[in-house]
GROMACS .gro file of C-alpha atoms in nm:
model
  212
    1SER     CA    1  -0.369   0.480   1.135
    2PHE     CA    2  -0.481   0.117   1.124
    3ASN     CA    3  -0.597  -0.131   1.386
    4GLY     CA    4  -0.696  -0.483   1.282
    5GLU     CA    5  -0.627  -0.734   1.008
    6ILE     CA    6  -0.715  -0.753   0.637
    7TYR     CA    7  -0.772  -1.121   0.562
    8ASN     CA    8  -0.770  -1.101   0.183
    9TYR     CA    9  -0.480  -0.863   0.136
   10ARG     CA   10  -0.286  -1.121  -0.067
   11ASP     CA   11  -0.569  -1.118  -0.320
   12ILE     CA   12  -0.550  -0.739  -0.339
   13LEU     CA   13  -0.171  -0.719  -0.376
   14PRO     CA   14  -0.163  -0.836  -0.742
   15LEU     CA   15  -0.431  -0.583  -0.836
   16LEU     CA   16  -0.220  -0.299  -0.697
   17ARG     CA   17   0.100  -0.424  -0.860
   18ASN     CA   18  -0.078  -0.455  -1.194
   19GLU     CA   19  -0.157  -0.085  -1.161
   20GLY     CA   20   0.211  -0.008  -1.113
   21ARG     CA   21   0.212   0.026  -0.735
   22GLN     CA   22   0.553  -0.048  -0.583
   23LEU     CA   23   0.505  -0.219  -0.246
   24VAL     CA   24   0.812  -0.259  -0.029
   25GLY     CA   25   0.689  -0.553   0.179
   26ASP     CA   26   0.413  -0.810   0.202
   27THR     CA   27   0.182  -0.691   0.479
   28ASP     CA   28  -0.184  -0.605   0.511
   29THR     CA   29  -0.105  -0.260   0.654
   30GLU     CA   30   0.100  -0.151   0.351
   31THR     CA   31  -0.156  -0.308   0.117
   32LEU     CA   32  -0.439  -0.115   0.281
   33ALA     CA   33  -0.248   0.213   0.256
   34HIS     CA   34  -0.177   0.164  -0.115
   35ALA     CA   35  -0.535   0.057  -0.182
   36LEU     CA   36  -0.670   0.371  -0.015
   37SER     CA   37  -0.427   0.585  -0.211
   38ALA     CA   38  -0.510   0.416  -0.542
   39TRP     CA   39  -0.884   0.360  -0.513
   40GLY     CA   40  -1.014   0.585  -0.239
   41VAL     CA   41  -1.204   0.487   0.073
   42THR     CA   42  -1.537   0.368  -0.069
   43ASN     CA   43  -1.384   0.148  -0.341
   44THR     CA   44  -1.132   0.004  -0.097
   45LEU     CA   45  -1.405  -0.081   0.155
   46SER     CA   46  -1.587  -0.273  -0.117
   47LYS     CA   47  -1.280  -0.491  -0.173
   48VAL     CA   48  -1.133  -0.562   0.170
   49ASP     CA   49  -1.238  -0.844   0.401
   50GLY     CA   50  -1.128  -0.811   0.759
   51MET     CA   51  -1.173  -0.670   1.106
   52PHE     CA   52  -1.050  -0.315   1.128
   53GLY     CA   53  -1.075   0.041   1.237
   54PHE     CA   54  -0.870   0.289   1.039
   55ALA     CA   55  -0.821   0.660   0.978
   56TRP     CA   56  -0.715   0.796   0.641
   57TYR     CA   57  -0.624   1.151   0.546
   58ASP     CA   58  -0.667   1.242   0.179
   59GLY     CA   59  -0.408   1.507   0.102
   60GLN     CA   60  -0.582   1.623  -0.217
   61SER     CA   61  -0.931   1.676  -0.081
   62GLN     CA   62  -0.802   1.743   0.273
   63GLN     CA   63  -1.075   1.513   0.400
   64THR     CA   64  -1.020   1.278   0.692
   65TYR     CA   65  -1.193   0.940   0.696
   66LEU     CA   66  -1.264   0.702   0.981
   67ALA     CA   67  -1.394   0.354   0.895
   68ARG     CA   68  -1.505   0.049   1.090
   69ASP     CA   69  -1.537  -0.313   0.977
   70PRO     CA   70  -1.880  -0.451   0.881
   71MET     CA   71  -1.939  -0.651   1.201
   72GLY     CA   72  -1.784  -0.396   1.437
   73GLU     CA   73  -1.514  -0.626   1.574
   74LYS     CA   74  -1.279  -0.330   1.614
   75PRO     CA   75  -1.423  -0.031   1.800
   76VAL     CA   76  -1.383   0.327   1.678
   77TYR     CA   77  -1.473   0.626   1.896
   78TRP     CA   78  -1.445   0.989   1.792
   79SER     CA   79  -1.503   1.344   1.903
   80ILE     CA   80  -1.449   1.692   1.764
   81ARG     CA   81  -1.345   1.960   2.008
   82ASP     CA   82  -1.222   2.312   1.935
   83GLY     CA   83  -1.202   2.227   1.566
   84ARG     CA   84  -0.982   1.920   1.623
   85LEU     CA   85  -1.071   1.558   1.551
   86PHE     CA   86  -0.991   1.297   1.816
   87PHE     CA   87  -1.031   0.924   1.757
   88ALA     CA   88  -0.930   0.604   1.932
   89SER     CA   89  -1.030   0.244   1.994
   90GLU     CA   90  -1.106   0.330   2.357
   91ILE     CA   91  -1.294   0.627   2.500
   92LYS     CA   92  -1.043   0.679   2.779
   93ALA     CA   93  -0.776   0.773   2.525
   94ILE     CA   94  -0.995   1.056   2.392
   95LEU     CA   95  -1.070   1.180   2.744
   96ALA     CA   96  -0.702   1.163   2.840
   97ALA     CA   97  -0.612   1.374   2.538
   98ASP     CA   98  -0.868   1.633   2.644
   99GLY     CA   99  -1.056   1.553   2.326
  100ALA     CA  100  -1.396   1.560   2.492
  101SER     CA  101  -1.572   1.651   2.809
  102ALA     CA  102  -1.636   1.369   3.056
  103ALA     CA  103  -1.991   1.494   3.106
  104PRO     CA  104  -2.228   1.195   3.116
  105ASN     CA  105  -2.488   1.128   2.850
  106LEU     CA  106  -2.785   1.071   3.078
  107ALA     CA  107  -3.014   0.982   2.787
  108THR     CA  108  -2.829   0.650   2.741
  109ILE     CA  109  -2.873   0.515   3.094
  110ASP     CA  110  -3.207   0.346   3.030
  111ASP     CA  111  -3.074   0.187   2.713
  112TYR     CA  112  -2.772   0.048   2.896
  113LEU     CA  113  -2.970  -0.089   3.190
  114TYR     CA  114  -3.220  -0.255   2.958
  115THR     CA  115  -2.985  -0.411   2.698
  116ALA     CA  116  -2.646  -0.409   2.879
  117LYS     CA  117  -2.509  -0.196   2.595
  118ILE     CA  118  -2.573   0.135   2.424
  119ASN     CA  119  -2.718   0.090   2.078
  120GLY     CA  120  -2.639   0.326   1.794
  121SER     CA  121  -2.372   0.593   1.782
  122GLN     CA  122  -2.413   0.744   2.129
  123THR     CA  123  -2.192   0.658   2.426
  124MET     CA  124  -2.206   0.714   2.801
  125PHE     CA  125  -2.019   1.040   2.741
  126ARG     CA  126  -2.208   1.329   2.587
  127ASP     CA  127  -1.926   1.450   2.360
  128VAL     CA  128  -1.797   1.111   2.241
  129GLN     CA  129  -1.956   0.915   1.959
  130GLU     CA  130  -1.909   0.558   1.843
  131LEU     CA  131  -1.873   0.486   1.473
  132GLU     CA  132  -2.123   0.210   1.403
  133PRO     CA  133  -2.026  -0.116   1.227
  134GLY     CA  134  -2.023  -0.097   0.849
  135HIS     CA  135  -2.000   0.285   0.850
  136TYR     CA  136  -1.739   0.544   0.763
  137LEU     CA  137  -1.708   0.906   0.871
  138ILE     CA  138  -1.593   1.195   0.654
  139VAL     CA  139  -1.457   1.508   0.821
  140GLU     CA  140  -1.432   1.805   0.586
  141PRO     CA  141  -1.160   2.073   0.619
  142ASN     CA  142  -1.424   2.311   0.757
  143GLY     CA  143  -1.514   2.063   1.030
  144ARG     CA  144  -1.841   1.943   0.876
  145THR     CA  145  -1.900   1.573   0.927
  146GLU     CA  146  -2.088   1.313   0.724
  147ILE     CA  147  -2.149   0.948   0.813
  148ASN     CA  148  -2.219   0.690   0.543
  149LYS     CA  149  -2.319   0.325   0.565
  150TYR     CA  150  -2.121   0.106   0.327
  151TRP     CA  151  -2.236  -0.244   0.429
  152VAL     CA  152  -2.556  -0.421   0.534
  153LEU     CA  153  -2.601  -0.784   0.631
  154GLU     CA  154  -2.807  -0.862   0.321
  155ASP     CA  155  -2.505  -0.774   0.104
  156ALA     CA  156  -2.328  -1.087   0.227
  157PHE     CA  157  -2.586  -1.301   0.049
  158VAL     CA  158  -2.624  -1.114  -0.278
  159GLY     CA  159  -2.521  -1.334  -0.569
  160LYS     CA  160  -2.462  -1.633  -0.343
  161SER     CA  161  -2.626  -1.967  -0.412
  162HIS     CA  162  -2.858  -2.097  -0.143
  163PRO     CA  163  -3.005  -2.443  -0.096
  164ALA     CA  164  -3.377  -2.455  -0.174
  165ASN     CA  165  -3.622  -2.476   0.112
  166GLY     CA  166  -3.625  -2.820   0.267
  167GLN     CA  167  -3.271  -2.910   0.167
  168ARG     CA  168  -3.008  -2.977   0.429
  169LEU     CA  169  -2.769  -2.689   0.490
  170ASP     CA  170  -2.475  -2.903   0.603
  171SER     CA  171  -2.270  -2.870   0.284
  172GLU     CA  172  -2.334  -2.496   0.256
  173PHE     CA  173  -2.231  -2.438   0.616
  174GLU     CA  174  -1.919  -2.653   0.574
  175ARG     CA  175  -1.816  -2.461   0.262
  176ARG     CA  176  -1.856  -2.121   0.423
  177LEU     CA  177  -1.686  -2.229   0.744
  178SER     CA  178  -1.391  -2.363   0.546
  179GLU     CA  179  -1.361  -2.035   0.354
  180ALA     CA  180  -1.376  -1.831   0.675
  181VAL     CA  181  -1.115  -2.042   0.856
  182GLU     CA  182  -0.881  -2.050   0.558
  183SER     CA  183  -0.890  -1.673   0.510
  184ARG     CA  184  -0.801  -1.621   0.877
  185SER     CA  185  -0.518  -1.874   0.889
  186LEU     CA  186  -0.245  -1.655   0.740
  187SER     CA  187   0.053  -1.655   0.973
  188ASP     CA  188   0.430  -1.614   0.969
  189VAL     CA  189   0.462  -1.880   1.237
  190ARG     CA  190   0.298  -2.213   1.314
  191LEU     CA  191  -0.069  -2.196   1.402
  192GLY     CA  192  -0.207  -2.301   1.737
  193ALA     CA  193  -0.557  -2.326   1.877
  194LEU     CA  194  -0.705  -2.313   2.226
  195LEU     CA  195  -1.006  -2.538   2.275
  196SER     CA  196  -1.274  -2.416   2.511
  197GLY     CA  197  -1.487  -2.724   2.453
  198GLY     CA  198  -1.760  -2.529   2.271
  199ILE     CA  199  -1.894  -2.621   1.929
  200ASP     CA  200  -1.744  -2.309   1.770
  201SER     CA  201  -1.380  -2.370   1.862
  202THR     CA  202  -1.415  -2.744   1.799
  203ALA     CA  203  -1.551  -2.678   1.448
  204ILE     CA  204  -1.269  -2.433   1.371
  205VAL     CA  205  -0.999  -2.679   1.479
  206GLU     CA  206  -1.166  -2.957   1.278
  207ARG     CA  207  -1.149  -2.735   0.968
  208LEU     CA  208  -0.784  -2.651   1.037
  209VAL     CA  209  -0.696  -3.018   1.061
  210ALA     CA  210  -0.897  -3.107   0.751
  211ASP     CA  211  -0.755  -2.827   0.537
  212TYR     CA  212  -0.394  -2.840   0.650
   0.00000   0.00000   0.00000
């Protein structure tokens, strides 16, 4: 089960085909499924770039995995009730499936009123948890759970060149912005952009025009 988009799936496709994988189409969903089957969850997470929440069942180990993208763009909520795992991108889906009690988590009220959000893995509902960004959950056949962190912000800068102190960062920013916009510009149809007038959307459109 997959929600999101893998930006670099076309870079991963040749690696899978070189290993003898027969892909029917040319989509990020099929690529992700083959990558998980070929390399496992942890190795796949080290290769993919995207925004996603996915669930993967390993038939050999009988383990179920839930994973969330590094920045947490796609939400993943989960609960275990009566020995069954429930997961969704919205809490109301879990409650509607009778996957958790709607009892409130009173310990989170202060956090929410102070920061306008609930930090960490807790939610406003006592029996529902949020998978944090850059983490994956393992559910064993016996129901035991384990949560692992696979990404930290510092990893994004490991091995990258950085201008020395005092140098202007314009060229470095332009390079990274161009890479980010290009990787997110894959489309089967013509691209369009909505300008809000802010510096972010204006910069993205400028890069689109310059690159294409």
